[in-house]
Amino acid sequence: MLYLLNQQINIKRMNINFSTATFKDFENIPGMNMMDRADIYYDFLEYMKKNGHRYRLQNNTGCSSVMNVGTEEITKEFISFVTSDYLGFTQHPKVKQAAIEGIEKYGTGTAATPLIGGYYSYHKDLEAKISSFFGRTQDEAVIFTTGYTTNSATLQILLQKEDIAILDMAVHASVYEGCILTNRKTFPHNNLDALEHILKNCENQFRTKLVVIDGVYSQDGDIAPIEEIYKLVKKYNAYLMVDDVHGVGILGKTGRGTIENTGLLDKIDIITGTFSKTFGNLGGYVIANKTLVNFIRFQSRQQIFSATTPPSVATGIIKAIELIDEEPHWRSKLWENINYFKKGLDDLGLDTGTTCSAVIPVKIGDPHITGDVGKMLLDRGIYTNPIIYPAVARKDARIRMSMTATHDRDHLDKTLNAFEDINKKLHIAKK
């Protein structure tokens, strides 16, 4: 019997073509238990490694525009476009000093969940700081230990089987995970007609209707039409949640994100975000009215049963939030780099899509050519992220780059020259 089972597994292995497989193909393989799936996935990763495609490269230095990155063959410095430390605050001396002072005053950890002794004065200070950043009062924010958890936990506690989440299909994976306990419909990216059709059909069917969008979308770097969506949401008696992790600190007149210039900062029902990008740290936040925030704070399992943010993280974030206003030149430098680099890519005929943020994709389409481009860039000392299915559609693979204020002109020119040479070899420019 064991021999026959092994034969069946080997046949199933043969039906997975490693040369065309993606990560998603290994999520569930009928007839294979968890050990068998893990075993064949290991073989796939080894196959990819032998063909020059590696995942989870090791960084030996902190987040920066230049990072020491290690592979099995070599460790060296690379120009890096893989971090979302858009303003360079992970390395800012004032942020580092604030984190050190947090440790000196409070120690290294909290050793408890917030309901049983793990709520410290610096947590209250951080909630007050991020609330006031958005023009809200202190009791209108709750913080989580990660940005991912912020979305998944908030949605899980707010939406149940009597409710419905209506999602732009390009929202983050954390949003999808947060909707596992409720009904869900998706609409094509930024398609207002499709959104209105769903809202109209759902108007009298569900207890709560919550539309969830991003401010800036993480793969294309484009922006949601927030004003138009807000009007539709209110027309059909629904609520709106905006996840603006890639907009805050970068967009808006004073860096308050995509919502700021709409005049809706005090009207959006729920704003979520992370401290791991512009603020250069770890954690997430929910901004909403005080009754909703209070409900999340005392009902979310991830709040009740998770240890709280350590002092070095919270005190560092507080200083980073202050720096948005104190040192606006970082945002100006970032936009100089964005505009210069994007123009250079466009002049080469490369497809950067509809980005208008610090997320800059070079769309290629074919996932294997995209992987080859990523490897060729690494060979030239440039560290980027090849993004393939299921993170994007099967025929929409791209090299995704995050621009920072700490990139200098030499970094950008070297990368543009590399893309020019690669295009001559692989013809990746748009027709």
CSV table of C-alpha atoms in Angstrom, one decimal:
chain,number,residue,atom,x,y,z
A,1,MET,CA,0.0,0.0,0.0
A,2,LEU,CA,2.9,2.4,0.9
A,3,TYR,CA,4.5,1.7,-2.5
A,4,LEU,CA,1.3,2.5,-4.3
A,5,LEU,CA,0.9,5.7,-2.3
A,6,ASN,CA,4.4,6.8,-3.2
A,7,GLN,CA,3.7,6.0,-6.8
A,8,GLN,CA,0.6,8.2,-6.8
A,9,ILE,CA,2.6,11.1,-5.2
A,10,ASN,CA,5.3,10.8,-7.8
A,11,ILE,CA,2.7,10.9,-10.5
A,12,LYS,CA,1.3,14.1,-9.0
A,13,ARG,CA,4.8,15.6,-8.8
A,14,MET,CA,5.2,15.0,-12.5
A,15,ASN,CA,2.0,16.9,-13.1
A,16,ILE,CA,3.4,20.1,-11.6
A,17,ASN,CA,5.7,21.8,-14.2
A,18,PHE,CA,8.3,23.6,-12.2
A,19,SER,CA,9.2,25.8,-15.1
A,20,THR,CA,5.7,27.3,-15.2
A,21,ALA,CA,4.6,26.9,-11.5
A,22,THR,CA,3.9,29.7,-9.1
A,23,PHE,CA,3.7,29.8,-5.3
A,24,LYS,CA,0.0,29.5,-5.4
A,25,ASP,CA,0.2,26.1,-7.1
A,26,PHE,CA,1.4,24.6,-3.9
A,27,GLU,CA,-1.2,25.9,-1.5
A,28,ASN,CA,-3.3,22.8,-1.9
A,29,ILE,CA,-2.5,19.7,-3.9
A,30,PRO,CA,-5.3,17.1,-3.9
A,31,GLY,CA,-4.1,13.8,-2.4
A,32,MET,CA,-1.0,15.2,-0.7
A,33,ASN,CA,-0.8,15.7,3.0
A,34,MET,CA,1.0,18.6,4.6
A,35,MET,CA,4.4,16.9,4.6
A,36,ASP,CA,4.1,15.8,1.0
A,37,ARG,CA,3.2,19.3,-0.1
A,38,ALA,CA,6.1,20.8,1.9
A,39,ASP,CA,8.4,18.3,0.3
A,40,ILE,CA,7.5,19.0,-3.3
A,41,TYR,CA,7.6,22.8,-2.5
A,42,TYR,CA,11.1,22.4,-1.2
A,43,ASP,CA,12.0,20.8,-4.5
A,44,PHE,CA,10.5,23.7,-6.4
A,45,LEU,CA,12.5,26.2,-4.4
A,46,GLU,CA,15.7,24.3,-5.1
A,47,TYR,CA,14.8,24.2,-8.8
A,48,MET,CA,14.3,28.0,-8.8
A,49,LYS,CA,17.6,28.5,-6.9
A,50,LYS,CA,19.5,26.5,-9.4
A,51,ASN,CA,18.0,28.6,-12.2
A,52,GLY,CA,19.2,31.8,-10.5
A,53,HIS,CA,16.0,32.9,-8.9
A,54,ARG,CA,16.2,33.3,-5.1
A,55,TYR,CA,13.7,34.4,-2.5
A,56,ARG,CA,14.2,35.8,1.0
A,57,LEU,CA,17.7,37.2,0.4
A,58,GLN,CA,19.5,38.1,3.6
A,59,ASN,CA,20.1,41.7,4.4
A,60,ASN,CA,23.2,42.3,6.5
A,61,THR,CA,22.7,46.0,7.1
A,62,GLY,CA,19.6,48.1,7.9
A,63,CYS,CA,17.0,49.6,5.6
A,64,SER,CA,18.6,52.0,3.2
A,65,SER,CA,19.1,53.0,-0.4
A,66,VAL,CA,22.3,50.9,-0.3
A,67,MET,CA,22.2,47.5,1.5
A,68,ASN,CA,24.6,44.7,2.0
A,69,VAL,CA,22.8,41.6,0.7
A,70,GLY,CA,24.0,38.0,0.9
A,71,THR,CA,23.6,35.0,-1.3
A,72,GLU,CA,25.3,31.7,-1.1
A,73,GLU,CA,27.9,32.8,-3.7
A,74,ILE,CA,28.6,36.4,-2.6
A,75,THR,CA,27.9,39.1,-0.2
A,76,LYS,CA,28.1,42.7,-1.4
A,77,GLU,CA,26.5,46.1,-1.5
A,78,PHE,CA,23.5,46.7,-3.7
A,79,ILE,CA,21.5,49.7,-4.6
A,80,SER,CA,18.2,48.8,-3.0
A,81,PHE,CA,14.6,49.4,-4.1
A,82,VAL,CA,13.0,46.8,-1.9
A,83,THR,CA,12.2,48.7,1.3
A,84,SER,CA,9.2,51.0,1.9
A,85,ASP,CA,11.2,53.3,4.2
A,86,TYR,CA,10.2,56.1,1.9
A,87,LEU,CA,11.6,59.0,3.9
A,88,GLY,CA,14.6,57.2,5.4
A,89,PHE,CA,13.4,57.3,8.9
A,90,THR,CA,14.6,53.9,10.0
A,91,GLN,CA,18.1,55.4,9.9
A,92,HIS,CA,17.2,58.9,11.1
A,93,PRO,CA,19.4,59.8,14.2
A,94,LYS,CA,16.5,61.5,16.0
A,95,VAL,CA,14.3,58.4,15.6
A,96,LYS,CA,17.1,56.1,16.7
A,97,GLN,CA,17.7,58.3,19.8
A,98,ALA,CA,14.0,58.3,20.7
A,99,ALA,CA,14.0,54.5,20.5
A,100,ILE,CA,17.1,54.3,22.7
A,101,GLU,CA,15.4,56.6,25.3
A,102,GLY,CA,12.3,54.4,25.2
A,103,ILE,CA,14.4,51.4,26.2
A,104,GLU,CA,16.3,53.3,28.9
A,105,LYS,CA,13.0,54.4,30.5
A,106,TYR,CA,10.8,51.4,30.0
A,107,GLY,CA,13.0,48.4,29.1
A,108,THR,CA,12.8,46.2,26.1
A,109,GLY,CA,9.3,44.7,26.2
A,110,THR,CA,5.8,44.9,27.7
A,111,ALA,CA,5.4,41.3,28.9
A,112,ALA,CA,1.6,41.5,28.8
A,113,THR,CA,-1.5,42.1,26.7
A,114,PRO,CA,-3.1,45.5,26.9
A,115,LEU,CA,-6.1,44.3,29.0
A,116,ILE,CA,-4.0,42.7,31.7
A,117,GLY,CA,-1.2,45.1,32.4
A,118,GLY,CA,0.4,45.7,29.0
A,119,TYR,CA,-1.0,49.2,28.3
A,120,TYR,CA,1.7,51.8,29.1
A,121,SER,CA,1.9,55.5,29.0
A,122,TYR,CA,3.8,55.5,25.7
A,123,HIS,CA,0.9,53.5,24.1
A,124,LYS,CA,-1.4,56.3,25.1
A,125,ASP,CA,1.1,58.9,23.8
A,126,LEU,CA,1.3,57.1,20.4
A,127,GLU,CA,-2.5,56.9,20.1
A,128,ALA,CA,-2.7,60.6,20.8
A,129,LYS,CA,0.1,61.4,18.4
A,130,ILE,CA,-1.4,59.4,15.4
A,131,SER,CA,-4.9,60.7,16.2
A,132,SER,CA,-3.8,64.4,16.2
A,133,PHE,CA,-1.8,63.7,13.0
A,134,PHE,CA,-5.1,63.1,11.3
A,135,GLY,CA,-6.9,65.9,13.1
A,136,ARG,CA,-8.7,63.6,15.4
A,137,THR,CA,-9.0,63.4,19.2
A,138,GLN,CA,-7.0,61.0,21.3
A,139,ASP,CA,-9.8,58.5,21.8
A,140,GLU,CA,-10.2,58.0,18.0
A,141,ALA,CA,-7.2,55.7,17.5
A,142,VAL,CA,-6.2,52.2,18.4
A,143,ILE,CA,-2.8,50.6,17.6
A,144,PHE,CA,-1.8,47.1,16.7
A,145,THR,CA,1.5,45.4,16.7
A,146,THR,CA,1.6,45.0,12.9
A,147,GLY,CA,0.0,46.7,10.0
A,148,TYR,CA,-1.2,43.3,8.6
A,149,THR,CA,-3.0,42.5,11.9
A,150,THR,CA,-4.6,46.0,11.9
A,151,ASN,CA,-6.6,45.2,8.8
A,152,SER,CA,-7.3,41.5,9.5
A,153,ALA,CA,-8.3,42.0,13.1
A,154,THR,CA,-10.4,45.1,12.6
A,155,LEU,CA,-12.5,43.5,9.8
A,156,GLN,CA,-12.9,40.2,11.6
A,157,ILE,CA,-14.5,41.9,14.6
A,158,LEU,CA,-16.6,44.4,12.7
A,159,LEU,CA,-18.1,42.1,10.0
A,160,GLN,CA,-20.0,38.9,10.6
A,161,LYS,CA,-22.2,36.6,8.5
A,162,GLU,CA,-25.0,39.2,8.4
A,163,ASP,CA,-22.7,41.8,6.9
A,164,ILE,CA,-20.8,42.3,3.6
A,165,ALA,CA,-17.4,43.6,2.6
A,166,ILE,CA,-17.2,45.2,-0.8
A,167,LEU,CA,-13.5,45.2,-1.9
A,168,ASP,CA,-11.6,46.7,-4.7
A,169,MET,CA,-10.0,43.6,-6.1
A,170,ALA,CA,-6.5,45.1,-5.7
A,171,VAL,CA,-6.6,45.6,-1.9
A,172,HIS,CA,-4.0,44.1,0.4
A,173,ALA,CA,-4.0,40.4,1.4
A,174,SER,CA,-4.6,41.4,5.0
A,175,VAL,CA,-8.0,42.8,4.0
A,176,TYR,CA,-9.0,39.6,2.3
A,177,GLU,CA,-8.0,37.6,5.4
A,178,GLY,CA,-10.1,40.0,7.5
A,179,CYS,CA,-13.2,39.1,5.5
A,180,ILE,CA,-13.2,35.3,6.2
A,181,LEU,CA,-16.1,35.6,8.6
A,182,THR,CA,-18.4,37.7,6.4
A,183,ASN,CA,-19.8,37.9,2.9
A,184,ARG,CA,-17.6,39.4,0.3
A,185,LYS,CA,-17.8,40.9,-3.2
A,186,THR,CA,-15.1,42.4,-5.2
A,187,PHE,CA,-15.2,45.0,-8.0
A,188,PRO,CA,-12.6,45.6,-10.8
A,189,HIS,CA,-9.9,47.9,-9.7
A,190,ASN,CA,-11.1,51.6,-9.4
A,191,ASN,CA,-14.2,50.7,-11.5
A,192,LEU,CA,-16.9,53.1,-10.1
A,193,ASP,CA,-19.7,51.6,-12.3
A,194,ALA,CA,-19.1,48.1,-11.0
A,195,LEU,CA,-18.9,49.4,-7.4
A,196,GLU,CA,-22.2,51.2,-7.8
A,197,HIS,CA,-23.8,48.1,-9.3
A,198,ILE,CA,-22.8,46.0,-6.2
A,199,LEU,CA,-23.9,48.7,-3.8
A,200,LYS,CA,-27.3,49.0,-5.5
A,201,ASN,CA,-27.9,45.2,-5.4
A,202,CYS,CA,-26.8,45.0,-1.8
A,203,GLU,CA,-28.6,48.0,-0.5
A,204,ASN,CA,-31.3,46.2,1.5
A,205,GLN,CA,-29.7,42.8,1.9
A,206,PHE,CA,-27.1,43.2,4.6
A,207,ARG,CA,-26.9,44.6,8.1
A,208,THR,CA,-23.6,46.4,7.5
A,209,LYS,CA,-22.1,47.3,4.1
A,210,LEU,CA,-18.4,48.2,4.2
A,211,VAL,CA,-16.5,49.3,1.1
A,212,VAL,CA,-12.7,48.8,1.5
A,213,ILE,CA,-10.2,50.4,-0.7
A,214,ASP,CA,-6.5,51.4,-0.6
A,215,GLY,CA,-5.4,55.0,-0.9
A,216,VAL,CA,-2.3,54.1,-2.9
A,217,TYR,CA,-2.3,50.5,-4.4
A,218,SER,CA,0.8,48.6,-3.5
A,219,GLN,CA,1.6,47.0,-6.8
A,220,ASP,CA,0.7,49.6,-9.4
A,221,GLY,CA,1.3,52.7,-7.2
A,222,ASP,CA,-1.9,54.3,-8.5
A,223,ILE,CA,-4.5,56.2,-6.4
A,224,ALA,CA,-8.1,55.5,-5.6
A,225,PRO,CA,-10.8,58.0,-6.7
A,226,ILE,CA,-11.7,58.6,-3.0
A,227,GLU,CA,-14.1,61.5,-3.4
A,228,GLU,CA,-16.2,59.6,-6.0
A,229,ILE,CA,-16.2,56.4,-4.0
A,230,TYR,CA,-17.2,58.3,-0.8
A,231,LYS,CA,-20.2,59.8,-2.6
A,232,LEU,CA,-21.3,56.4,-3.9
A,233,VAL,CA,-20.9,54.8,-0.4
A,234,LYS,CA,-23.0,57.4,1.3
A,235,LYS,CA,-25.6,57.3,-1.5
A,236,TYR,CA,-26.3,53.7,-0.7
A,237,ASN,CA,-26.0,53.9,3.1
A,238,ALA,CA,-22.8,52.1,3.3
A,239,TYR,CA,-19.5,52.7,5.2
A,240,LEU,CA,-16.0,53.4,3.8
A,241,MET,CA,-12.6,52.1,5.0
A,242,VAL,CA,-9.4,53.4,3.4
A,243,ASP,CA,-6.1,51.7,3.9
A,244,ASP,CA,-3.5,54.4,3.1
A,245,VAL,CA,-0.2,52.7,4.0
A,246,HIS,CA,1.6,53.9,0.9
A,247,GLY,CA,0.1,57.4,0.9
A,248,VAL,CA,0.6,58.7,4.4
A,249,GLY,CA,3.8,60.8,4.7
A,250,ILE,CA,4.1,61.0,0.9
A,251,LEU,CA,1.0,62.5,-0.6
A,252,GLY,CA,-1.2,65.3,0.6
A,253,LYS,CA,-0.4,69.0,1.1
A,254,THR,CA,1.2,68.2,4.5
A,255,GLY,CA,1.8,64.5,4.1
A,256,ARG,CA,-1.5,63.2,5.6
A,257,GLY,CA,-1.9,60.9,2.6
A,258,THR,CA,-4.4,60.5,-0.3
A,259,ILE,CA,-7.4,61.6,1.8
A,260,GLU,CA,-6.0,64.9,2.9
A,261,ASN,CA,-6.5,66.9,-0.4
A,262,THR,CA,-10.1,65.6,-0.6
A,263,GLY,CA,-11.2,67.3,2.6
A,264,LEU,CA,-12.5,64.0,3.9
A,265,LEU,CA,-10.0,63.3,6.7
A,266,ASP,CA,-12.8,63.8,9.3
A,267,LYS,CA,-15.5,62.0,7.3
A,268,ILE,CA,-14.0,58.7,6.2
A,269,ASP,CA,-15.5,56.1,8.6
A,270,ILE,CA,-12.3,54.0,9.1
A,271,ILE,CA,-8.7,54.9,8.1
A,272,THR,CA,-6.1,52.2,8.6
A,273,GLY,CA,-2.4,52.4,8.1
A,274,THR,CA,1.0,51.0,9.1
A,275,PHE,CA,4.0,52.3,10.9
A,276,SER,CA,6.3,50.1,8.9
A,277,LYS,CA,6.7,52.3,5.8
A,278,THR,CA,6.9,56.1,6.0
A,279,PHE,CA,7.3,56.0,9.8
A,280,GLY,CA,10.1,53.5,9.5
A,281,ASN,CA,9.1,51.1,12.3
A,282,LEU,CA,6.5,48.4,13.1
A,283,GLY,CA,2.8,48.3,13.9
A,284,GLY,CA,-0.5,49.6,12.6
A,285,TYR,CA,-3.3,51.9,13.6
A,286,VAL,CA,-7.1,52.4,13.1
A,287,ILE,CA,-8.6,55.8,13.0
A,288,ALA,CA,-12.4,56.0,13.5
A,289,ASN,CA,-15.0,57.6,15.8
A,290,LYS,CA,-14.4,56.9,19.5
A,291,THR,CA,-17.3,54.4,19.9
A,292,LEU,CA,-16.0,52.2,17.0
A,293,VAL,CA,-12.4,52.5,18.3
A,294,ASN,CA,-13.5,51.5,21.8
A,295,PHE,CA,-15.4,48.5,20.4
A,296,ILE,CA,-12.3,47.3,18.4
A,297,ARG,CA,-10.1,47.9,21.4
A,298,PHE,CA,-12.1,45.6,23.7
A,299,GLN,CA,-13.5,43.1,21.3
A,300,SER,CA,-10.7,42.3,18.9
A,301,ARG,CA,-9.0,39.0,19.8
A,302,GLN,CA,-5.7,40.3,18.4
A,303,GLN,CA,-6.0,43.1,21.0
A,304,ILE,CA,-7.0,40.9,23.9
A,305,PHE,CA,-4.6,38.1,23.4
A,306,SER,CA,-1.5,39.7,21.8
A,307,ALA,CA,1.4,41.4,23.6
A,308,THR,CA,1.6,45.1,23.0
A,309,THR,CA,4.1,47.2,21.1
A,310,PRO,CA,7.5,47.5,22.9
A,311,PRO,CA,8.7,50.9,24.1
A,312,SER,CA,11.5,51.4,21.6
A,313,VAL,CA,9.1,50.9,18.7
A,314,ALA,CA,6.4,53.3,20.1
A,315,THR,CA,8.8,56.1,21.1
A,316,GLY,CA,10.6,55.8,17.7
A,317,ILE,CA,7.3,56.1,15.9
A,318,ILE,CA,6.2,59.1,17.9
A,319,LYS,CA,9.4,61.0,16.8
A,320,ALA,CA,8.9,59.9,13.2
A,321,ILE,CA,5.4,61.3,13.1
A,322,GLU,CA,6.7,64.6,14.4
A,323,LEU,CA,9.4,64.6,11.7
A,324,ILE,CA,6.8,64.7,9.0
A,325,ASP,CA,6.1,68.3,10.0
A,326,GLU,CA,9.5,69.2,11.4
A,327,GLU,CA,11.5,68.1,8.4
A,328,PRO,CA,9.3,68.4,5.2
A,329,HIS,CA,12.4,68.5,3.0
A,330,TRP,CA,12.5,64.7,3.1
A,331,ARG,CA,9.2,64.5,1.3
A,332,SER,CA,10.4,67.1,-1.2
A,333,LYS,CA,13.6,65.1,-1.9
A,334,LEU,CA,11.5,61.9,-2.3
A,335,TRP,CA,9.4,63.6,-5.0
A,336,GLU,CA,12.5,64.8,-6.8
A,337,ASN,CA,13.7,61.2,-7.0
A,338,ILE,CA,10.3,59.9,-8.0
A,339,ASN,CA,9.9,62.3,-10.9
A,340,TYR,CA,13.4,61.9,-12.1
A,341,PHE,CA,13.4,58.1,-12.0
A,342,LYS,CA,10.0,57.7,-13.5
A,343,LYS,CA,10.8,60.0,-16.4
A,344,GLY,CA,14.0,58.1,-17.1
A,345,LEU,CA,12.1,54.8,-17.2
A,346,ASP,CA,9.4,56.3,-19.4
A,347,ASP,CA,12.0,57.8,-21.8
A,348,LEU,CA,13.4,54.3,-22.2
A,349,GLY,CA,9.9,53.1,-23.4
A,350,LEU,CA,9.3,51.0,-20.3
A,351,ASP,CA,5.8,50.6,-18.9
A,352,THR,CA,5.4,52.2,-15.5
A,353,GLY,CA,1.6,52.0,-15.6
A,354,THR,CA,-0.5,54.6,-13.8
A,355,THR,CA,1.8,55.1,-10.8
A,356,CYS,CA,1.7,58.5,-9.1
A,357,SER,CA,3.4,57.6,-5.9
A,358,ALA,CA,6.7,56.2,-4.5
A,359,VAL,CA,5.8,52.7,-5.8
A,360,ILE,CA,7.2,52.4,-9.3
A,361,PRO,CA,6.6,49.3,-11.3
A,362,VAL,CA,8.2,48.3,-14.6
A,363,LYS,CA,5.5,46.1,-16.2
A,364,ILE,CA,6.8,43.2,-18.3
A,365,GLY,CA,4.0,40.7,-18.4
A,366,ASP,CA,5.8,37.4,-18.8
A,367,PRO,CA,6.7,36.0,-15.3
A,368,HIS,CA,9.8,34.2,-16.4
A,369,ILE,CA,11.2,37.2,-18.3
A,370,THR,CA,10.4,39.2,-15.2
A,371,GLY,CA,12.5,36.8,-13.1
A,372,ASP,CA,15.3,37.0,-15.6
A,373,VAL,CA,15.3,40.8,-15.4
A,374,GLY,CA,15.4,40.6,-11.6
A,375,LYS,CA,18.4,38.4,-11.8
A,376,MET,CA,20.2,40.6,-14.4
A,377,LEU,CA,19.6,43.6,-12.1
A,378,LEU,CA,21.1,41.7,-9.2
A,379,ASP,CA,24.1,40.9,-11.3
A,380,ARG,CA,24.5,44.6,-11.9
A,381,GLY,CA,24.3,45.4,-8.2
A,382,ILE,CA,20.7,46.5,-8.1
A,383,TYR,CA,18.2,44.8,-5.7
A,384,THR,CA,14.6,44.9,-6.8
A,385,ASN,CA,11.4,42.8,-6.4
A,386,PRO,CA,10.2,40.7,-9.3
A,387,ILE,CA,6.4,40.4,-8.6
A,388,ILE,CA,4.5,37.5,-10.2
A,389,TYR,CA,1.2,35.7,-9.7
A,390,PRO,CA,-0.6,35.4,-7.3
A,391,ALA,CA,0.5,38.9,-6.1
A,392,VAL,CA,-0.6,40.2,-9.5
A,393,ALA,CA,-2.4,38.6,-12.5
A,394,ARG,CA,-0.6,35.9,-14.4
A,395,LYS,CA,0.2,38.1,-17.4
A,396,ASP,CA,0.9,41.2,-15.4
A,397,ALA,CA,4.3,40.4,-13.8
A,398,ARG,CA,6.6,43.3,-13.1
A,399,ILE,CA,9.7,44.6,-11.4
A,400,ARG,CA,8.4,46.6,-8.4
A,401,MET,CA,10.6,49.3,-7.0
A,402,SER,CA,10.1,51.6,-4.0
A,403,MET,CA,11.7,55.0,-4.2
A,404,THR,CA,13.2,56.7,-1.1
A,405,ALA,CA,14.4,60.1,-0.2
A,406,THR,CA,17.9,58.7,0.4
A,407,HIS,CA,18.5,57.5,-3.1
A,408,ASP,CA,21.0,59.8,-4.8
A,409,ARG,CA,21.3,60.7,-8.5
A,410,ASP,CA,24.1,58.2,-9.1
A,411,HIS,CA,21.9,55.4,-7.7
A,412,LEU,CA,19.1,56.3,-10.1
A,413,ASP,CA,21.4,56.8,-13.1
A,414,LYS,CA,23.1,53.4,-12.6
A,415,THR,CA,19.7,51.7,-12.4
A,416,LEU,CA,18.4,53.5,-15.5
A,417,ASN,CA,21.5,52.5,-17.4
A,418,ALA,CA,21.0,48.9,-16.3
A,419,PHE,CA,17.4,48.9,-17.6
A,420,GLU,CA,18.6,50.3,-20.9
A,421,ASP,CA,21.1,47.5,-21.3
A,422,ILE,CA,18.6,44.8,-20.2
A,423,ASN,CA,16.0,46.2,-22.7
A,424,LYS,CA,18.5,45.8,-25.5
A,425,LYS,CA,18.9,42.1,-24.7
A,426,LEU,CA,15.3,41.2,-23.7
A,427,HIS,CA,13.2,43.8,-25.4
A,428,ILE,CA,11.0,44.6,-22.4
A,429,ALA,CA,10.0,48.1,-23.5
A,430,LYS,CA,6.3,48.5,-24.4
A,431,LYS,CA,5.5,48.4,-28.1
